[in-house]
Amino acid sequence: MFNFFKSKKKPERQLNHASDLKKGDMFTVIDSFAYPSWLKGQTLHVIDVQTYQYQHSSDTEFVLETNTGQVVFLQIEQNDGEQWANFSIKIQRDEVEEIFGLDEFARIFDEESLTHITVQNTPERFMQFLAKSYQQSESPYVCYFHNKDFRGQTLPRYEQEGGEPCEMICLASPDEGHSVNIEIWEGGETEVSLTLTRPISDIVDLFPGDAQ
């Protein structure tokens, strides 16, 4: 009469927006020449979710991997009621020298006023991620990095233990379609990222993974 052993199937998780991505999810980037060949039309896998905490806000960052192992980072930006996808890649010291020249790049750290820098060389492999020039948008500021997804949770109090502090310097192109982000960590380790800002509609075909 009764099936006591019938299990209730969990409803499948719906994934309707890139801001809801979790570790294990995937999505596809549109096939557009706005992206380099290794990124356009590719399906990316979310391998981690981490958090940057500022004094009055925070950003969720998705760590993504292509099917060839290339790592790219994504933050969803809200601006004047619109949403943008900020794709970032890290570059090494020799690449900073190749693109900007070390003397030109060092002015960011040496000058007291907000710095304007010019790209000296545009390597083909970075073409879509580079503008011709950048303007520092604000003075350096401190943020705290958490290797954890804090969405739906309360962040630790700013400046309390629990996050790794770093000084952040940001420069943007005149049209704000590209930016350079510099993170200076305790001990002096410096990471430089190139960021390409694109409409959120470039992210299509969201595939939920096993996350609950």
Coordinates of N, CA, C and O in Angstrom, one line a residue, residues 29-210:
V29 N 31.5 31.9 -22.7 CA 31.7 33.3 -23.1 C 31.3 33.4 -24.6 O 31.6 32.5 -25.4
I30 N 30.6 34.5 -25.0 CA 30.2 34.6 -26.4 C 31.5 34.6 -27.3 O 32.6 35.0 -26.9
D31 N 31.2 34.1 -28.5 CA 32.3 34.1 -29.5 C 32.4 35.4 -30.2 O 31.8 35.8 -31.2
S32 N 33.3 36.3 -29.6 CA 33.5 37.7 -30.1 C 34.9 38.0 -30.2 O 35.7 37.6 -29.3
F33 N 35.3 38.8 -31.2 CA 36.7 39.3 -31.3 C 37.1 40.2 -30.2 O 38.3 40.6 -30.2
A34 N 36.2 40.6 -29.3 CA 36.5 41.4 -28.1 C 37.4 40.6 -27.2 O 38.0 41.2 -26.3
Y35 N 37.4 39.3 -27.4 CA 38.2 38.4 -26.5 C 39.3 37.7 -27.3 O 39.2 37.5 -28.5
P36 N 40.4 37.4 -26.6 CA 41.5 36.6 -27.2 C 41.0 35.2 -27.6 O 40.0 34.7 -27.1
S37 N 41.7 34.5 -28.5 CA 41.2 33.3 -29.0 C 41.1 32.2 -27.9 O 40.2 31.3 -28.0
W38 N 41.9 32.3 -26.9 CA 41.8 31.3 -25.8 C 40.5 31.5 -24.9 O 40.2 30.6 -24.1
L39 N 39.9 32.6 -25.1 CA 38.7 32.9 -24.2 C 37.4 33.0 -24.9 O 36.4 32.6 -24.4
K40 N 37.4 33.5 -26.2 CA 36.2 33.7 -26.9 C 35.5 32.4 -27.2 O 36.1 31.4 -27.7
G41 N 34.2 32.3 -27.0 CA 33.5 31.1 -27.2 C 33.8 29.9 -26.4 O 33.3 28.8 -26.6
Q42 N 34.6 30.1 -25.3 CA 35.0 29.0 -24.5 C 34.1 28.8 -23.3 O 33.4 29.7 -22.8
T43 N 34.0 27.6 -22.8 CA 33.3 27.3 -21.6 C 34.3 27.2 -20.4 O 35.3 26.5 -20.5
L44 N 34.0 28.0 -19.4 CA 34.9 28.2 -18.3 C 34.3 27.5 -17.1 O 33.1 27.4 -16.9
H45 N 35.2 26.9 -16.3 CA 34.9 26.1 -15.1 C 35.2 26.9 -13.9 O 36.4 27.4 -13.7
V46 N 34.3 27.1 -12.9 CA 34.6 27.8 -11.7 C 35.3 26.9 -10.7 O 34.8 25.9 -10.3
I47 N 36.6 27.2 -10.5 CA 37.4 26.3 -9.6 C 37.5 26.8 -8.2 O 38.0 26.1 -7.3
D48 N 37.1 28.1 -8.0 CA 37.2 28.6 -6.6 C 36.4 29.9 -6.6 O 36.2 30.6 -7.6
V49 N 36.0 30.3 -5.4 CA 35.3 31.6 -5.1 C 35.9 32.3 -3.9 O 36.1 31.7 -2.9
Q50 N 36.3 33.5 -4.1 CA 37.0 34.2 -3.0 C 36.5 35.6 -2.9 O 35.7 36.1 -3.7
T51 N 36.9 36.4 -1.9 CA 36.3 37.6 -1.5 C 37.4 38.7 -1.2 O 38.4 38.4 -0.5
Y52 N 37.1 39.9 -1.8 CA 37.9 41.1 -1.4 C 37.1 42.0 -0.6 O 36.0 42.4 -1.0
Q53 N 37.5 42.3 0.6 CA 36.7 43.1 1.6 C 37.4 44.5 1.7 O 38.5 44.7 1.9
Y54 N 36.5 45.5 1.4 CA 36.9 46.9 1.6 C 36.3 47.5 2.8 O 35.5 46.8 3.5
Q55 N 36.5 48.8 3.1 CA 36.0 49.3 4.3 C 34.5 49.3 4.4 O 33.9 49.1 5.5
H56 N 33.9 49.6 3.3 CA 32.4 49.7 3.3 C 31.7 48.8 2.3 O 30.5 48.9 2.1
S57 N 32.4 47.9 1.7 CA 31.8 47.0 0.7 C 32.7 45.7 0.5 O 33.8 45.6 1.1
S58 N 32.3 44.9 -0.4 CA 33.2 43.7 -0.8 C 32.9 43.3 -2.2 O 31.8 43.6 -2.7
D59 N 33.8 42.5 -2.8 CA 33.6 42.0 -4.1 C 33.8 40.5 -4.0 O 34.8 40.0 -3.4
T60 N 33.0 39.7 -4.7 CA 33.2 38.3 -4.9 C 34.0 38.1 -6.2 O 33.6 38.7 -7.2
E61 N 35.0 37.3 -6.1 CA 35.8 37.0 -7.3 C 35.7 35.5 -7.6 O 35.9 34.6 -6.7
F62 N 35.4 35.2 -8.9 CA 35.4 33.8 -9.3 C 36.7 33.4 -10.0 O 37.1 34.2 -10.9
V63 N 37.3 32.4 -9.6 CA 38.5 31.9 -10.2 C 38.1 30.8 -11.3 O 37.4 29.9 -11.0
L64 N 38.4 31.1 -12.5 CA 38.0 30.3 -13.6 C 39.1 29.6 -14.3 O 40.2 30.1 -14.3
E65 N 38.8 28.5 -15.0 CA 39.8 27.8 -15.7 C 39.2 27.3 -17.1 O 38.1 26.9 -17.1
T66 N 40.0 27.5 -18.1 CA 39.6 27.0 -19.4 C 39.9 25.6 -19.6 O 40.6 25.0 -18.7
N67 N 39.4 25.0 -20.7 CA 39.7 23.5 -20.8 C 41.2 23.2 -21.2 O 41.6 22.1 -21.2
T68 N 42.0 24.3 -21.4 CA 43.4 24.1 -21.6 C 44.2 24.5 -20.4 O 45.5 24.5 -20.4
G69 N 43.5 24.8 -19.3 CA 44.2 25.1 -18.0 C 44.6 26.6 -17.8 O 45.2 26.9 -16.8
Q70 N 44.1 27.5 -18.7 CA 44.4 28.9 -18.5 C 43.5 29.4 -17.4 O 42.3 29.1 -17.4
V71 N 44.1 30.2 -16.5 CA 43.3 30.8 -15.4 C 42.9 32.2 -15.6 O 43.8 33.0 -16.1
V72 N 41.7 32.6 -15.4 CA 41.2 33.9 -15.5 C 40.3 34.2 -14.4 O 39.6 33.3 -13.8
F73 N 40.2 35.4 -13.9 CA 39.4 35.8 -12.8 C 38.2 36.7 -13.2 O 38.3 37.4 -14.2
L74 N 37.1 36.6 -12.5 CA 35.9 37.3 -12.9 C 35.3 38.0 -11.7 O 35.1 37.3 -10.6
Q75 N 35.0 39.3 -11.8 CA 34.2 40.0 -10.8 C 33.0 40.6 -11.5 O 33.2 41.1 -12.7
I76 N 31.8 40.6 -10.9 CA 30.6 41.2 -11.5 C 30.5 42.6 -10.9 O 30.4 42.8 -9.6
E77 N 30.5 43.7 -11.7 CA 30.5 45.0 -11.2 C 29.1 45.6 -11.4 O 28.5 45.5 -12.5
Q78 N 28.6 46.3 -10.4 CA 27.3 47.1 -10.5 C 27.7 48.6 -10.7 O 28.4 49.1 -9.9
N79 N 27.1 49.2 -11.7 CA 27.5 50.6 -12.0 C 26.3 51.3 -12.6 O 25.9 51.0 -13.8
D80 N 25.7 52.2 -11.9 CA 24.6 53.0 -12.4 C 23.4 52.1 -13.0 O 22.9 52.4 -14.0
G81 N 23.1 51.1 -12.2 CA 22.0 50.2 -12.6 C 22.4 49.2 -13.6 O 21.5 48.4 -14.0
E82 N 23.6 49.2 -14.1 CA 24.0 48.2 -15.1 C 25.0 47.3 -14.5 O 25.7 47.6 -13.5
Q83 N 25.2 46.1 -15.1 CA 26.1 45.1 -14.6 C 27.2 44.8 -15.7 O 26.8 44.8 -16.9
W84 N 28.4 44.7 -15.2 CA 29.5 44.4 -16.1 C 30.3 43.2 -15.7 O 30.4 43.0 -14.5
A85 N 30.9 42.5 -16.6 CA 31.8 41.4 -16.3 C 33.2 41.9 -16.4 O 33.7 42.3 -17.5
N86 N 34.0 41.8 -15.3 CA 35.4 42.2 -15.3 C 36.2 40.9 -15.3 O 36.4 40.2 -14.3
F87 N 36.8 40.6 -16.5 CA 37.7 39.5 -16.7 C 39.2 40.0 -16.5 O 39.6 40.9 -17.1
S88 N 39.9 39.3 -15.6 CA 41.3 39.7 -15.3 C 42.3 38.5 -15.5 O 41.9 37.4 -15.2
I89 N 43.5 38.9 -15.9 CA 44.6 38.0 -16.0 C 45.8 38.6 -15.3 O 46.0 39.8 -15.3
K90 N 46.5 37.7 -14.6 CA 47.8 38.2 -14.0 C 48.9 38.2 -15.0 O 49.0 37.3 -15.8
I91 N 49.8 39.2 -14.8 CA 51.0 39.2 -15.7 C 52.2 39.3 -14.8 O 52.2 39.7 -13.6
Q92 N 53.4 38.8 -15.3 CA 54.6 38.7 -14.6 C 55.5 39.9 -14.8 O 55.2 40.8 -15.7
R93 N 56.5 40.0 -14.0 CA 57.4 41.2 -14.1 C 58.0 41.5 -15.5 O 58.0 42.6 -16.0
D94 N 58.4 40.4 -16.2 CA 59.0 40.6 -17.5 C 57.9 41.1 -18.5 O 58.2 41.8 -19.5
E95 N 56.6 40.7 -18.3 CA 55.5 41.1 -19.1 C 55.2 42.6 -18.8 O 54.8 43.4 -19.7
V96 N 55.3 43.0 -17.5 CA 55.1 44.4 -17.2 C 56.1 45.3 -17.9 O 55.8 46.3 -18.5
E97 N 57.4 44.8 -17.9 CA 58.5 45.5 -18.6 C 58.2 45.6 -20.1 O 58.4 46.6 -20.7
E98 N 57.7 44.5 -20.7 CA 57.4 44.4 -22.1 C 56.3 45.4 -22.5 O 56.4 46.0 -23.6
I99 N 55.3 45.5 -21.7 CA 54.1 46.3 -22.0 C 54.3 47.8 -21.7 O 54.1 48.7 -22.5
F100 N 54.8 48.1 -20.5 CA 54.9 49.4 -20.0 C 56.3 50.0 -20.0 O 56.5 51.2 -20.1
G101 N 57.3 49.1 -19.8 CA 58.6 49.6 -19.4 C 58.7 49.8 -17.9 O 57.8 50.4 -17.4
L102 N 59.7 49.3 -17.3 CA 59.7 49.4 -15.8 C 59.8 50.8 -15.3 O 59.3 51.1 -14.3
D103 N 60.5 51.7 -16.0 CA 60.6 53.1 -15.6 C 59.3 53.8 -15.6 O 58.9 54.5 -14.7
E104 N 58.5 53.5 -16.7 CA 57.2 54.1 -16.8 C 56.3 53.5 -15.7 O 55.5 54.3 -15.1
F105 N 56.3 52.2 -15.5 CA 55.4 51.6 -14.5 C 55.8 52.0 -13.1 O 54.9 52.2 -12.2
A106 N 57.1 52.3 -12.8 CA 57.5 52.7 -11.5 C 57.0 54.0 -11.1 O 56.9 54.3 -9.9
R107 N 56.6 54.9 -12.0 CA 56.1 56.2 -11.7 C 54.8 56.0 -10.8 O 54.5 56.9 -10.1
I108 N 54.1 54.9 -11.0 CA 52.9 54.7 -10.2 C 53.2 54.7 -8.7 O 52.5 55.2 -7.9
F109 N 54.4 54.2 -8.4 CA 54.8 54.1 -7.0 C 55.6 55.3 -6.5 O 55.6 55.6 -5.3
D110 N 56.2 56.0 -7.4 CA 57.1 57.1 -7.1 C 56.5 58.4 -7.0 O 56.9 59.3 -6.2
E111 N 55.4 58.7 -7.7 CA 54.8 60.0 -7.8 C 53.7 60.1 -6.7 O 53.0 59.2 -6.4
E112 N 53.7 61.3 -6.1 CA 52.7 61.6 -5.0 C 51.3 61.8 -5.6 O 50.3 61.4 -5.0
S113 N 51.2 62.4 -6.8 CA 49.9 62.6 -7.5 C 49.4 61.4 -8.2 O 50.2 60.4 -8.4
L114 N 48.2 61.3 -8.5 CA 47.6 60.2 -9.3 C 48.3 60.2 -10.7 O 48.4 61.2 -11.4
T115 N 48.7 59.0 -11.0 CA 49.6 58.8 -12.2 C 48.8 58.4 -13.5 O 47.9 57.7 -13.4
H116 N 49.3 59.0 -14.6 CA 48.9 58.6 -15.9 C 50.0 57.9 -16.6 O 51.1 58.4 -16.6
I117 N 49.8 56.7 -17.1 CA 50.8 55.9 -17.7 C 50.4 55.5 -19.1 O 49.2 55.4 -19.4
T118 N 51.3 55.3 -20.0 CA 51.1 55.0 -21.4 C 51.7 53.6 -21.7 O 52.8 53.3 -21.3
V119 N 50.9 52.8 -22.5 CA 51.4 51.5 -22.9 C 52.5 51.7 -24.0 O 52.3 52.4 -25.0
Q120 N 53.7 51.1 -23.8 CA 54.8 51.3 -24.7 C 54.7 50.2 -25.9 O 55.2 50.5 -27.0
N121 N 54.1 49.1 -25.6 CA 54.1 48.0 -26.5 C 52.9 47.1 -26.2 O 52.6 46.8 -25.1
T122 N 52.2 46.7 -27.3 CA 51.0 45.9 -27.1 C 51.3 44.5 -27.7 O 51.1 44.3 -28.9
P123 N 51.7 43.5 -26.9 CA 52.0 42.2 -27.4 C 50.6 41.6 -27.9 O 49.6 41.8 -27.3
E124 N 50.7 40.9 -29.0 CA 49.5 40.3 -29.6 C 48.7 39.5 -28.6 O 47.5 39.5 -28.6
R125 N 49.4 38.7 -27.8 CA 48.7 37.8 -26.8 C 47.9 38.6 -25.8 O 47.0 38.0 -25.1
F126 N 48.2 39.9 -25.6 CA 47.4 40.7 -24.6 C 46.6 41.8 -25.3 O 46.1 42.7 -24.6
M127 N 46.4 41.8 -26.6 CA 45.8 42.9 -27.3 C 44.5 43.2 -26.8 O 44.1 44.4 -26.6
Q128 N 43.6 42.2 -26.5 CA 42.2 42.5 -26.1 C 42.2 43.0 -24.6 O 41.2 43.6 -24.2
F129 N 43.3 42.8 -23.9 CA 43.3 43.1 -22.5 C 44.0 44.5 -22.2 O 44.1 44.9 -21.1
L130 N 44.4 45.2 -23.3 CA 45.1 46.4 -23.1 C 44.5 47.6 -23.8 O 44.0 47.5 -24.9
A131 N 44.5 48.7 -23.1 CA 44.2 50.0 -23.7 C 45.5 50.7 -24.1 O 46.6 50.1 -24.0
K132 N 45.4 52.0 -24.6 CA 46.6 52.7 -24.9 C 47.2 53.4 -23.8 O 48.4 53.7 -23.7
S133 N 46.3 53.8 -22.8 CA 46.8 54.6 -21.6 C 45.9 54.3 -20.5 O 44.7 53.9 -20.7
Y134 N 46.4 54.7 -19.3 CA 45.6 54.5 -18.1 C 45.8 55.6 -17.1 O 46.9 56.2 -17.1
Q135 N 44.8 56.0 -16.4 CA 44.8 57.0 -15.4 C 44.5 56.4 -14.0 O 43.5 55.7 -13.9
Q136 N 45.3 56.7 -13.0 CA 45.1 56.2 -11.7 C 43.8 56.9 -11.2 O 43.7 58.1 -11.2
S137 N 42.8 56.1 -10.7 CA 41.5 56.6 -10.3 C 41.4 57.2 -8.9 O 40.6 58.0 -8.6
E138 N 42.2 56.6 -8.0 CA 42.2 57.1 -6.6 C 43.5 56.7 -5.9 O 44.3 56.0 -6.5
S139 N 43.7 57.2 -4.7 CA 44.9 56.9 -4.0 C 44.9 55.5 -3.6 O 43.8 54.8 -3.5
P140 N 46.0 54.9 -3.3 CA 46.1 53.5 -2.9 C 45.3 53.3 -1.6 O 45.2 54.2 -0.8
Y141 N 44.6 52.1 -1.5 CA 43.8 51.8 -0.3 C 44.0 50.4 0.1 O 44.5 49.6 -0.7
V142 N 43.7 50.1 1.3 CA 43.9 48.7 1.9 C 42.6 47.9 1.8 O 41.5 48.4 2.0
C143 N 42.8 46.7 1.4 CA 41.6 45.8 1.4 C 42.1 44.5 2.0 O 43.3 44.3 2.3
Y144 N 41.2 43.6 2.3 CA 41.5 42.3 2.9 C 41.0 41.2 2.0 O 39.8 41.2 1.6
F145 N 41.9 40.2 1.8 CA 41.5 39.1 0.9 C 41.2 37.9 1.7 O 41.9 37.5 2.7
H146 N 40.0 37.3 1.4 CA 39.6 36.0 2.0 C 39.5 34.9 1.0 O 38.8 35.1 0.0
N147 N 40.2 33.9 1.2 CA 40.0 32.7 0.3 C 38.8 31.9 0.7 O 38.9 30.7 1.0
K148 N 37.6 32.6 0.6 CA 36.4 32.0 1.0 C 35.2 32.8 0.3 O 35.3 34.0 0.1
D149 N 34.1 32.1 0.1 CA 32.9 32.7 -0.5 C 32.1 33.2 0.7 O 31.5 32.4 1.5
F150 N 31.9 34.5 0.9 CA 31.2 35.1 2.0 C 29.8 35.5 1.6 O 29.1 36.1 2.4
R151 N 29.3 35.2 0.4 CA 27.9 35.5 0.1 C 27.0 34.8 1.0 O 27.0 33.6 1.2
G152 N 26.0 35.6 1.5 CA 25.0 35.0 2.5 C 25.6 34.9 3.9 O 24.9 34.3 4.7
Q153 N 26.8 35.3 4.1 CA 27.4 35.2 5.4 C 27.9 36.6 5.9 O 28.1 37.5 5.0
T154 N 28.2 36.8 7.1 CA 28.7 38.0 7.7 C 30.2 38.1 7.6 O 30.9 37.2 8.1
L155 N 30.7 39.1 6.9 CA 32.1 39.3 6.8 C 32.7 39.6 8.2 O 32.1 40.2 9.0
P156 N 34.0 39.2 8.5 CA 34.6 39.7 9.7 C 34.7 41.2 9.7 O 34.6 41.9 8.6
R157 N 34.8 41.8 10.8 CA 34.9 43.3 10.9 C 36.2 43.7 10.2 O 37.2 43.1 10.3
Y158 N 36.1 44.8 9.5 CA 37.2 45.3 8.7 C 38.4 45.6 9.6 O 38.2 46.1 10.7
E159 N 39.6 45.2 9.2 CA 40.8 45.3 9.9 C 41.0 44.3 11.1 O 41.9 44.4 11.9
Q160 N 40.0 43.4 11.2 CA 40.2 42.3 12.2 C 40.8 41.1 11.5 O 40.9 41.0 10.3
E161 N 41.3 40.2 12.4 CA 41.9 39.0 11.8 C 40.9 38.2 11.0 O 39.7 38.2 11.2
G162 N 41.5 37.4 10.1 CA 40.6 36.6 9.2 C 40.8 36.8 7.8 O 40.4 36.0 6.9
G163 N 41.5 37.9 7.4 CA 41.8 38.2 6.0 C 43.2 38.6 5.8 O 43.9 39.0 6.8
E164 N 43.7 38.5 4.6 CA 45.1 38.8 4.3 C 45.1 40.3 3.8 O 44.5 40.5 2.7
P165 N 45.8 41.2 4.4 CA 45.7 42.6 4.0 C 46.6 42.8 2.7 O 47.7 42.2 2.6
C166 N 46.1 43.7 1.9 CA 47.0 44.1 0.7 C 46.6 45.6 0.4 O 45.5 46.0 0.6
E167 N 47.6 46.3 -0.2 CA 47.4 47.6 -0.7 C 47.0 47.5 -2.1 O 47.6 46.8 -2.9
M168 N 45.9 48.2 -2.5 CA 45.4 48.1 -3.9 C 45.6 49.5 -4.6 O 45.3 50.5 -4.1
I169 N 46.1 49.4 -5.8 CA 46.2 50.6 -6.7 C 45.5 50.2 -8.0 O 45.8 49.2 -8.6
C170 N 44.6 51.1 -8.4 CA 43.8 50.9 -9.6 C 44.0 52.0 -10.6 O 44.0 53.2 -10.3
L171 N 44.2 51.6 -11.9 CA 44.2 52.6 -13.0 C 43.2 52.1 -14.1 O 43.0 50.9 -14.3
A172 N 42.6 53.1 -14.7 CA 41.6 52.7 -15.7 C 41.8 53.5 -17.0 O 42.4 54.6 -17.0
S173 N 41.4 52.9 -18.2 CA 41.5 53.6 -19.4 C 40.4 54.7 -19.5 O 39.5 54.7 -18.7
P174 N 40.6 55.6 -20.4 CA 39.6 56.7 -20.5 C 38.2 56.3 -20.7 O 37.2 56.9 -20.1
D175 N 37.9 55.2 -21.4 CA 36.6 54.7 -21.6 C 36.1 53.7 -20.6 O 35.0 53.1 -20.6
E176 N 37.0 53.4 -19.6 CA 36.8 52.5 -18.5 C 36.5 51.0 -19.0 O 36.0 50.2 -18.3
G177 N 37.0 50.8 -20.2 CA 36.8 49.4 -20.7 C 38.0 48.5 -20.4 O 37.9 47.3 -20.5
H178 N 39.1 49.1 -19.9 CA 40.2 48.3 -19.4 C 40.8 48.9 -18.2 O 40.6 50.1 -17.9
S179 N 41.4 48.1 -17.4 CA 42.1 48.6 -16.2 C 43.3 47.8 -15.8 O 43.5 46.7 -16.3
V180 N 44.1 48.4 -15.0 CA 45.3 47.7 -14.4 C 45.1 47.8 -12.9 O 44.9 48.8 -12.3
N181 N 45.2 46.6 -12.3 CA 45.1 46.5 -10.8 C 46.4 46.0 -10.2 O 46.9 45.0 -10.7
I182 N 46.9 46.6 -9.2 CA 48.1 46.3 -8.6 C 47.8 45.9 -7.1 O 47.2 46.7 -6.4
E183 N 48.2 44.8 -6.7 CA 48.1 44.3 -5.3 C 49.4 44.2 -4.7 O 50.3 43.5 -5.2
I184 N 49.7 44.9 -3.5 CA 50.9 44.8 -2.8 C 50.7 44.2 -1.5 O 50.0 44.7 -0.6
W185 N 51.3 43.0 -1.3 CA 51.0 42.2 -0.1 C 52.1 42.4 0.9 O 53.2 43.0 0.6
E186 N 51.8 42.0 2.1 CA 52.8 42.1 3.2 C 54.1 41.4 2.8 O 54.1 40.3 2.3
G187 N 55.2 42.0 3.0 CA 56.5 41.5 2.6 C 56.9 42.1 1.2 O 58.0 41.8 0.8
G188 N 56.0 42.8 0.6 CA 56.4 43.5 -0.7 C 56.1 42.7 -1.9 O 56.3 43.3 -3.0
E189 N 55.5 41.5 -1.8 CA 55.1 40.8 -3.0 C 54.1 41.6 -3.8 O 53.1 42.0 -3.2
T190 N 54.3 41.8 -5.1 CA 53.4 42.6 -5.9 C 52.8 41.7 -7.0 O 53.5 41.0 -7.7
E191 N 51.5 41.8 -7.2 CA 50.8 41.2 -8.3 C 50.1 42.2 -9.2 O 49.5 43.1 -8.7
V192 N 50.3 42.1 -10.5 CA 49.7 43.0 -11.5 C 48.7 42.2 -12.3 O 49.0 41.2 -12.9
S193 N 47.5 42.8 -12.5 CA 46.5 42.2 -13.3 C 46.0 43.2 -14.4 O 45.9 44.4 -14.2
L194 N 45.7 42.6 -15.6 CA 45.0 43.4 -16.6 C 43.6 43.0 -16.7 O 43.3 41.8 -16.6
T195 N 42.7 44.0 -16.7 CA 41.3 43.7 -16.7 C 40.6 44.2 -17.9 O 40.8 45.3 -18.3
L196 N 39.7 43.3 -18.5 CA 38.8 43.7 -19.6 C 37.4 43.7 -19.1 O 36.9 42.8 -18.5
T197 N 36.7 44.9 -19.3 CA 35.4 45.0 -18.8 C 34.4 44.9 -20.0 O 34.5 45.6 -21.0
R198 N 33.4 44.0 -19.8 CA 32.5 43.7 -20.9 C 31.1 43.6 -20.4 O 30.9 43.4 -19.2
P199 N 30.1 43.7 -21.2 CA 28.7 43.6 -20.8 C 28.4 42.2 -20.2 O 29.0 41.2 -20.6
I200 N 27.6 42.2 -19.2 CA 27.3 41.0 -18.5 C 26.6 40.0 -19.4 O 26.7 38.8 -19.3
S201 N 26.0 40.5 -20.5 CA 25.3 39.6 -21.5 C 26.3 38.8 -22.3 O 25.9 37.9 -23.0
D202 N 27.6 39.1 -22.2 CA 28.6 38.2 -22.8 C 28.7 36.9 -22.2 O 29.3 35.9 -22.8
I203 N 28.2 36.7 -21.0 CA 28.2 35.5 -20.3 C 26.9 34.7 -20.6 O 25.8 35.2 -20.3
V204 N 27.0 33.6 -21.2 CA 25.8 32.8 -21.7 C 25.9 31.4 -21.3 O 27.0 30.9 -20.8
D205 N 24.8 30.7 -21.4 CA 24.8 29.2 -21.2 C 25.4 28.8 -19.9 O 26.5 28.2 -19.8
L206 N 24.7 29.2 -18.8 CA 25.2 28.8 -17.5 C 24.8 27.4 -17.2 O 23.7 26.9 -17.4
F207 N 25.8 26.6 -16.6 CA 25.6 25.2 -16.3 C 25.9 25.0 -14.8 O 27.0 25.1 -14.4
P208 N 24.9 24.7 -14.1 CA 25.1 24.4 -12.6 C 25.8 23.1 -12.4 O 25.6 22.1 -13.1
G209 N 26.7 23.2 -11.4 CA 27.4 22.0 -11.0 C 26.7 21.3 -9.9 O 25.5 21.3 -9.8
D210 N 27.5 20.7 -9.0 CA 27.0 19.9 -7.9 C 26.7 20.7 -6.6 O 26.3 20.2 -5.6

